[in-house]
Amino acid sequence: MSQPVDIAIVGASGLLGEALVEQLGERELPVRELFLLGSDEALGHSLAFRGHNIRVRELERFDFEQVTLVFFLQGPQALFQRLRDSDCLLIDLSGQQRLPALVPGWNPSAMPARQVASPASAVVALLGGLAPIRHLIELQRIVVSVCLPASAHGNAGVRELARQTAELLNGRPLEPRLFARQVAFNVFASDDRAIERRILSELTVLFGQPDLPVSVTCIQVPVFFGESLSLSLVGARPLDMGAIEASLEAAGHIDLASAANSPGVVDDAVGQERICMGRPRAVEHDPCSLDLWLVADDLKKGTVSNALDSAELLIKHYL
C-alpha cells in the first residue's frame, strides 16, 4: 500500500462526493494527486483534502489516462463505458451500472475484479451484521425492512426534509416537492422501487444462493442521516443463541447493545464507521428463526467506508 496512486472522483460535488473526499483524507491510502470532476454547475466548487482546497474540474475534457483509480458516483453513460473499456481500477457507487458487487469484509478470500461496484449502503450494513454469524445459520429465508433517511436521496432529500420541517414548525402550508407526500414527521413505504430492487439483486448475488428467498421493504422515515434495519432470518435447524451472541460480541466492527438498550440511528450510528446492533432474539415458537435490529451511517459506513475498503483491496491486488 506504499505506492502512491492518482485518483479521480466523477460526480464529486454532491453529498456522497463530499463524504468520500473527507473520509479519503482520513485514510492512509497513498494519494499522489486527487482530481475532482463534475458537470458544468459544479465547476468552481472546492472541497478540502489533507490541508488543501481542490476545485472541481470539467468532466468532459479530463484525460483519464493520467489516473490509476476512478470512483464513479454519477455521470453520463458514455463516459462510464469509456472507463469500462480502459485499464483503470474502477469503483462504481452510482448503483446504475452492472459490475460485480464487492464487500471486502463479507468474502475477503475472493479475488476482486479490477472494476467493481460498491453495493447499496443497506446491503453493506446487513452483510456486516451477518458476517460474524453466517457460519452459525444455514439460511433458508431473509426478510429485511430498511428505514431510509433523507440522505438516501442525496442533497436534495436532505434539503427537502429541512424545508418541510421548517414549514410545518412555522405553521405554514406544506407543498411536497421531491417526495410524493409529506416526509417531515411522517413515515411511509418508499415510492422508490428501484432501491428495493437494487438491494434484493445485490443480496442475492453476494449470498451466492440464487434460490434464497429474500424479501425487502424500504420505509421512508423523517431522519436526515443513518439507516435502520429490522432483520428476520430463518435457518434450516434450531439456532444456538448463546453462540450467536458470543460471535456478535467478539466482532471488532460491531457494537452490540445490552438487552436493556436498543441502538438509535441518531445517537449511535451517525458519524460512525461501526455497525450498532441490538435485540438479537429467537422467534417465539420457532427455534430456527432469529430477529435483530441494526443501525449504521448510510454515508460513512454503508457507502464510503466500503468503497475505500474496496479501493485498498484493488490496489493491493493489482498494483
CSV table of C-alpha atoms in Angstrom, one decimal:
chain,number,residue,atom,x,y,z
A,1,MET,CA,0.0,0.0,0.0
A,2,SER,CA,3.1,2.3,-0.2
A,3,GLN,CA,2.9,3.0,-3.9
A,4,PRO,CA,1.2,6.5,-4.5
A,5,VAL,CA,-1.8,6.5,-6.8
A,6,ASP,CA,-3.6,9.2,-8.8
A,7,ILE,CA,-7.3,9.1,-8.2
A,8,ALA,CA,-10.3,10.7,-9.9
A,9,ILE,CA,-13.8,11.1,-8.4
A,10,VAL,CA,-16.5,11.5,-11.0
A,11,GLY,CA,-19.5,13.4,-9.6
A,12,ALA,CA,-17.6,14.8,-6.7
A,13,SER,CA,-19.7,17.8,-5.8
A,14,GLY,CA,-22.7,16.1,-4.2
A,15,LEU,CA,-23.4,14.8,-0.7
A,16,LEU,CA,-21.7,11.5,-1.4
A,17,GLY,CA,-18.7,13.1,-3.1
A,18,GLU,CA,-18.1,15.4,-0.1
A,19,ALA,CA,-18.3,12.4,2.3
A,20,LEU,CA,-15.9,10.4,0.1
A,21,VAL,CA,-13.3,13.2,-0.1
A,22,GLU,CA,-13.5,13.7,3.7
A,23,GLN,CA,-13.0,10.1,4.6
A,24,LEU,CA,-10.4,9.5,1.9
A,25,GLY,CA,-8.4,12.3,3.6
A,26,GLU,CA,-8.5,10.4,6.9
A,27,ARG,CA,-7.3,7.1,5.4
A,28,GLU,CA,-3.7,6.0,5.0
A,29,LEU,CA,-4.3,5.3,1.3
A,30,PRO,CA,-1.3,6.9,-0.5
A,31,VAL,CA,-2.9,9.5,-2.8
A,32,ARG,CA,-0.4,11.3,-5.1
A,33,GLU,CA,-2.9,13.5,-6.8
A,34,LEU,CA,-6.7,13.8,-6.4
A,35,PHE,CA,-8.9,15.0,-9.3
A,36,LEU,CA,-12.5,16.1,-8.6
A,37,LEU,CA,-14.7,16.0,-11.6
A,38,GLY,CA,-18.2,17.3,-12.2
A,39,SER,CA,-20.7,18.8,-14.6
A,40,ASP,CA,-21.0,22.5,-15.5
A,41,GLU,CA,-23.0,23.5,-12.5
A,42,ALA,CA,-20.3,22.0,-10.2
A,43,LEU,CA,-17.3,23.8,-11.7
A,44,GLY,CA,-15.5,26.1,-9.3
A,45,HIS,CA,-16.9,24.2,-6.2
A,46,SER,CA,-14.0,23.1,-4.0
A,47,LEU,CA,-13.5,20.5,-1.3
A,48,ALA,CA,-10.9,20.3,1.4
A,49,PHE,CA,-8.5,17.4,1.2
A,50,ARG,CA,-5.5,16.9,3.5
A,51,GLY,CA,-4.9,20.6,4.1
A,52,HIS,CA,-5.6,21.8,0.6
A,53,ASN,CA,-8.7,23.0,-1.3
A,54,ILE,CA,-9.3,21.1,-4.5
A,55,ARG,CA,-11.6,22.6,-7.2
A,56,VAL,CA,-14.0,20.6,-9.3
A,57,ARG,CA,-12.8,20.3,-12.9
A,58,GLU,CA,-14.7,19.9,-16.1
A,59,LEU,CA,-15.5,16.3,-16.7
A,60,GLU,CA,-15.7,16.2,-20.4
A,61,ARG,CA,-12.2,17.3,-21.1
A,62,PHE,CA,-10.4,15.2,-18.5
A,63,ASP,CA,-7.8,12.6,-19.6
A,64,PHE,CA,-8.4,9.5,-17.6
A,65,GLU,CA,-5.2,8.0,-18.8
A,66,GLN,CA,-3.4,10.0,-16.1
A,67,VAL,CA,-5.1,8.3,-13.2
A,68,THR,CA,-4.9,4.8,-11.8
A,69,LEU,CA,-8.2,4.6,-9.8
A,70,VAL,CA,-11.6,6.1,-10.5
A,71,PHE,CA,-14.6,6.4,-8.2
A,72,PHE,CA,-17.7,6.8,-10.3
A,73,LEU,CA,-20.5,8.5,-8.3
A,74,GLN,CA,-22.6,9.9,-11.2
A,75,GLY,CA,-22.0,10.8,-14.8
A,76,PRO,CA,-23.0,10.1,-18.4
A,77,GLN,CA,-23.4,6.5,-19.6
A,78,ALA,CA,-21.0,7.2,-22.5
A,79,LEU,CA,-18.2,8.2,-20.0
A,80,PHE,CA,-18.8,5.1,-17.9
A,81,GLN,CA,-18.4,2.9,-20.9
A,82,ARG,CA,-15.1,4.6,-21.7
A,83,LEU,CA,-13.9,3.8,-18.2
A,84,ARG,CA,-15.1,0.2,-18.6
A,85,ASP,CA,-13.0,-0.1,-21.7
A,86,SER,CA,-10.0,1.4,-20.1
A,87,ASP,CA,-7.3,-0.3,-17.9
A,88,CYS,CA,-8.1,1.7,-14.8
A,89,LEU,CA,-9.2,0.4,-11.5
A,90,LEU,CA,-12.9,1.4,-11.2
A,91,ILE,CA,-15.3,1.5,-8.3
A,92,ASP,CA,-18.9,2.3,-9.2
A,93,LEU,CA,-21.1,3.9,-6.4
A,94,SER,CA,-23.9,5.0,-8.7
A,95,GLY,CA,-26.0,1.8,-8.5
A,96,GLN,CA,-26.9,2.3,-12.1
A,97,GLN,CA,-24.3,0.0,-13.8
A,98,ARG,CA,-23.6,-3.7,-14.0
A,99,LEU,CA,-20.4,-4.6,-12.2
A,100,PRO,CA,-19.6,-7.3,-9.7
A,101,ALA,CA,-20.5,-6.1,-6.2
A,102,LEU,CA,-17.8,-6.1,-3.6
A,103,VAL,CA,-18.0,-6.1,0.2
A,104,PRO,CA,-14.4,-6.9,1.4
A,105,GLY,CA,-15.4,-7.9,4.9
A,106,TRP,CA,-18.1,-10.4,3.6
A,107,ASN,CA,-15.9,-12.6,1.4
A,108,PRO,CA,-12.3,-11.5,2.0
A,109,SER,CA,-10.8,-14.5,0.3
A,110,ALA,CA,-12.4,-13.8,-3.1
A,111,MET,CA,-10.2,-12.2,-5.7
A,112,PRO,CA,-11.9,-9.0,-6.8
A,113,ALA,CA,-12.2,-7.9,-10.4
A,114,ARG,CA,-10.3,-4.7,-11.5
A,115,GLN,CA,-13.7,-2.9,-11.8
A,116,VAL,CA,-16.3,-3.4,-9.1
A,117,ALA,CA,-19.4,-1.8,-7.7
A,118,SER,CA,-19.9,-0.8,-4.0
A,119,PRO,CA,-23.4,-2.0,-3.3
A,120,ALA,CA,-26.3,-0.2,-1.6
A,121,SER,CA,-25.5,1.0,1.9
A,122,ALA,CA,-28.2,-1.2,3.4
A,123,VAL,CA,-26.5,-4.2,1.8
A,124,VAL,CA,-23.2,-3.3,3.3
A,125,ALA,CA,-24.7,-2.9,6.8
A,126,LEU,CA,-26.7,-6.1,6.6
A,127,LEU,CA,-23.8,-8.2,5.4
A,128,GLY,CA,-21.5,-6.6,8.0
A,129,GLY,CA,-24.0,-7.6,10.7
A,130,LEU,CA,-24.3,-11.1,9.4
A,131,ALA,CA,-20.6,-11.8,8.7
A,132,PRO,CA,-19.8,-12.9,12.3
A,133,ILE,CA,-22.7,-15.4,12.5
A,134,ARG,CA,-23.1,-16.7,8.9
A,135,HIS,CA,-21.4,-19.9,9.8
A,136,LEU,CA,-24.0,-20.5,12.6
A,137,ILE,CA,-27.1,-20.2,10.4
A,138,GLU,CA,-27.9,-22.3,7.3
A,139,LEU,CA,-30.1,-19.6,5.8
A,140,GLN,CA,-33.4,-20.5,4.3
A,141,ARG,CA,-35.0,-17.1,4.1
A,142,ILE,CA,-34.3,-13.4,4.8
A,143,VAL,CA,-36.8,-10.7,5.5
A,144,VAL,CA,-35.5,-7.1,5.9
A,145,SER,CA,-37.2,-3.8,6.4
A,146,VAL,CA,-34.9,-0.8,5.7
A,147,CYS,CA,-35.7,2.6,7.1
A,148,LEU,CA,-34.4,5.1,4.6
A,149,PRO,CA,-33.1,8.5,5.7
A,150,ALA,CA,-33.5,11.7,3.6
A,151,SER,CA,-29.8,11.4,2.6
A,152,ALA,CA,-30.6,8.3,0.6
A,153,HIS,CA,-31.9,10.8,-1.9
A,154,GLY,CA,-28.7,13.0,-1.8
A,155,ASN,CA,-28.5,16.7,-1.0
A,156,ALA,CA,-32.0,17.2,-2.5
A,157,GLY,CA,-33.5,14.8,0.1
A,158,VAL,CA,-31.8,16.5,3.0
A,159,ARG,CA,-32.8,19.9,1.8
A,160,GLU,CA,-36.4,18.8,1.3
A,161,LEU,CA,-36.7,17.3,4.8
A,162,ALA,CA,-35.3,20.5,6.3
A,163,ARG,CA,-37.6,22.7,4.2
A,164,GLN,CA,-40.7,20.7,5.1
A,165,THR,CA,-39.8,20.6,8.8
A,166,ALA,CA,-39.3,24.4,8.9
A,167,GLU,CA,-42.6,25.0,7.1
A,168,LEU,CA,-44.6,22.8,9.5
A,169,LEU,CA,-43.0,24.2,12.6
A,170,ASN,CA,-43.8,27.7,11.5
A,171,GLY,CA,-47.4,26.8,10.7
A,172,ARG,CA,-47.1,27.4,7.0
A,173,PRO,CA,-48.9,25.2,4.4
A,174,LEU,CA,-46.8,22.4,3.0
A,175,GLU,CA,-46.3,21.6,-0.7
A,176,PRO,CA,-44.3,18.4,-1.2
A,177,ARG,CA,-41.7,18.6,-3.9
A,178,LEU,CA,-39.0,15.9,-4.1
A,179,PHE,CA,-41.2,13.3,-2.4
A,180,ALA,CA,-44.8,12.5,-3.5
A,181,ARG,CA,-46.1,13.3,0.0
A,182,GLN,CA,-45.1,14.9,3.3
A,183,VAL,CA,-41.9,13.4,4.6
A,184,ALA,CA,-41.4,15.6,7.7
A,185,PHE,CA,-43.0,14.0,10.8
A,186,ASN,CA,-44.2,11.1,8.6
A,187,VAL,CA,-43.4,7.5,7.8
A,188,PHE,CA,-44.5,5.7,4.7
A,189,ALA,CA,-43.5,2.9,2.4
A,190,SER,CA,-40.9,4.2,-0.1
A,191,ASP,CA,-42.2,5.1,-3.5
A,192,ASP,CA,-38.7,4.3,-5.0
A,193,ARG,CA,-39.0,0.7,-6.0
A,194,ALA,CA,-35.6,0.9,-7.7
A,195,ILE,CA,-33.9,0.9,-4.2
A,196,GLU,CA,-35.7,-2.2,-3.2
A,197,ARG,CA,-34.8,-4.0,-6.5
A,198,ARG,CA,-31.2,-3.0,-6.1
A,199,ILE,CA,-31.0,-4.3,-2.5
A,200,LEU,CA,-32.7,-7.5,-3.5
A,201,SER,CA,-30.4,-8.1,-6.5
A,202,GLU,CA,-27.2,-7.4,-4.7
A,203,LEU,CA,-28.1,-9.5,-1.7
A,204,THR,CA,-28.9,-12.4,-3.9
A,205,VAL,CA,-25.6,-12.2,-5.7
A,206,LEU,CA,-23.4,-11.6,-2.7
A,207,PHE,CA,-25.0,-14.5,-0.7
A,208,GLY,CA,-24.2,-16.8,-3.7
A,209,GLN,CA,-27.6,-18.5,-3.3
A,210,PRO,CA,-29.7,-17.7,-6.3
A,211,ASP,CA,-32.7,-19.5,-4.9
A,212,LEU,CA,-32.6,-17.9,-1.4
A,213,PRO,CA,-35.9,-16.2,-0.8
A,214,VAL,CA,-35.2,-12.6,0.1
A,215,SER,CA,-37.9,-10.0,1.0
A,216,VAL,CA,-37.1,-6.3,1.1
A,217,THR,CA,-39.3,-3.4,2.1
A,218,CYS,CA,-38.0,0.1,2.2
A,219,ILE,CA,-39.6,2.7,4.5
A,220,GLN,CA,-39.1,6.4,4.2
A,221,VAL,CA,-38.5,8.0,7.7
A,222,PRO,CA,-38.0,11.6,8.7
A,223,VAL,CA,-34.3,11.2,9.6
A,224,PHE,CA,-31.6,13.2,7.9
A,225,PHE,CA,-28.8,10.6,8.0
A,226,GLY,CA,-28.4,7.0,9.0
A,227,GLU,CA,-30.2,3.7,8.2
A,228,SER,CA,-32.1,1.4,10.5
A,229,LEU,CA,-32.7,-2.3,9.5
A,230,SER,CA,-35.1,-4.7,11.0
A,231,LEU,CA,-33.9,-8.2,10.0
A,232,SER,CA,-35.5,-11.6,10.3
A,233,LEU,CA,-33.5,-14.7,9.4
A,234,VAL,CA,-34.9,-18.3,9.0
A,235,GLY,CA,-32.4,-21.1,9.3
A,236,ALA,CA,-32.6,-24.8,8.5
A,237,ARG,CA,-32.2,-26.0,12.1
A,238,PRO,CA,-32.6,-24.7,15.6
A,239,LEU,CA,-30.2,-21.9,16.4
A,240,ASP,CA,-27.7,-21.6,19.2
A,241,MET,CA,-28.4,-18.2,20.6
A,242,GLY,CA,-25.5,-18.3,23.0
A,243,ALA,CA,-23.1,-18.9,20.2
A,244,ILE,CA,-24.7,-16.2,18.1
A,245,GLU,CA,-24.5,-13.6,20.8
A,246,ALA,CA,-20.9,-14.6,21.6
A,247,SER,CA,-19.9,-14.2,17.9
A,248,LEU,CA,-21.5,-10.8,17.7
A,249,GLU,CA,-19.9,-9.6,20.9
A,250,ALA,CA,-16.5,-10.7,19.6
A,251,ALA,CA,-16.8,-9.0,16.2
A,252,GLY,CA,-14.5,-6.0,16.0
A,253,HIS,CA,-16.7,-3.9,13.7
A,254,ILE,CA,-20.0,-4.3,15.7
A,255,ASP,CA,-21.2,-2.6,18.9
A,256,LEU,CA,-23.7,-5.0,20.4
A,257,ALA,CA,-26.1,-3.2,22.7
A,258,SER,CA,-27.2,-4.7,26.0
A,259,ALA,CA,-30.6,-6.3,26.3
A,260,ALA,CA,-31.9,-3.1,28.1
A,261,ASN,CA,-30.8,-0.8,25.3
A,262,SER,CA,-31.7,-0.6,21.7
A,263,PRO,CA,-29.4,1.4,19.4
A,264,GLY,CA,-30.8,4.5,17.7
A,265,VAL,CA,-29.7,5.9,14.4
A,266,VAL,CA,-29.0,9.4,15.6
A,267,ASP,CA,-27.4,8.5,18.9
A,268,ASP,CA,-25.3,5.5,17.8
A,269,ALA,CA,-24.8,5.5,14.1
A,270,VAL,CA,-24.3,8.9,12.5
A,271,GLY,CA,-20.7,9.7,12.1
A,272,GLN,CA,-19.5,6.2,12.9
A,273,GLU,CA,-17.8,3.5,10.8
A,274,ARG,CA,-19.1,0.8,13.0
A,275,ILE,CA,-22.4,-1.1,13.0
A,276,CYS,CA,-24.6,-0.9,16.0
A,277,MET,CA,-26.8,-3.9,16.7
A,278,GLY,CA,-29.4,-4.7,19.3
A,279,ARG,CA,-32.2,-7.1,20.2
A,280,PRO,CA,-30.9,-10.4,18.8
A,281,ARG,CA,-33.6,-12.8,19.8
A,282,ALA,CA,-35.1,-16.1,18.9
A,283,VAL,CA,-38.6,-16.0,17.4
A,284,GLU,CA,-41.1,-17.4,19.9
A,285,HIS,CA,-42.4,-20.9,18.9
A,286,ASP,CA,-39.8,-21.0,16.1
A,287,PRO,CA,-36.3,-22.1,17.2
A,288,CYS,CA,-35.0,-21.9,13.7
A,289,SER,CA,-35.6,-18.1,13.3
A,290,LEU,CA,-33.8,-15.1,14.6
A,291,ASP,CA,-34.8,-11.4,14.7
A,292,LEU,CA,-32.4,-8.5,15.2
A,293,TRP,CA,-32.1,-4.7,14.8
A,294,LEU,CA,-29.1,-2.7,13.4
A,295,VAL,CA,-28.3,0.9,12.6
A,296,ALA,CA,-25.4,2.3,10.5
A,297,ASP,CA,-24.4,5.6,8.9
A,298,ASP,CA,-25.5,5.2,5.3
A,299,LEU,CA,-22.8,7.5,4.0
A,300,LYS,CA,-19.8,7.0,6.2
A,301,LYS,CA,-20.2,3.2,6.9
A,302,GLY,CA,-22.5,1.9,4.2
A,303,THR,CA,-21.2,3.7,1.2
A,304,VAL,CA,-17.9,5.5,1.6
A,305,SER,CA,-16.1,3.1,4.0
A,306,ASN,CA,-16.9,0.1,1.8
A,307,ALA,CA,-15.8,1.9,-1.3
A,308,LEU,CA,-12.5,2.8,0.3
A,309,ASP,CA,-12.0,-0.7,1.7
A,310,SER,CA,-12.6,-1.9,-1.9
A,311,ALA,CA,-10.1,0.6,-3.2
A,312,GLU,CA,-7.4,-0.6,-0.8
A,313,LEU,CA,-8.1,-4.2,-1.8
A,314,LEU,CA,-7.8,-3.4,-5.5
A,315,ILE,CA,-4.6,-1.5,-5.1
A,316,LYS,CA,-3.2,-4.4,-3.0
A,317,HIS,CA,-4.0,-7.0,-5.7
A,318,TYR,CA,-3.3,-5.1,-8.9
A,319,LEU,CA,-0.5,-2.6,-8.2
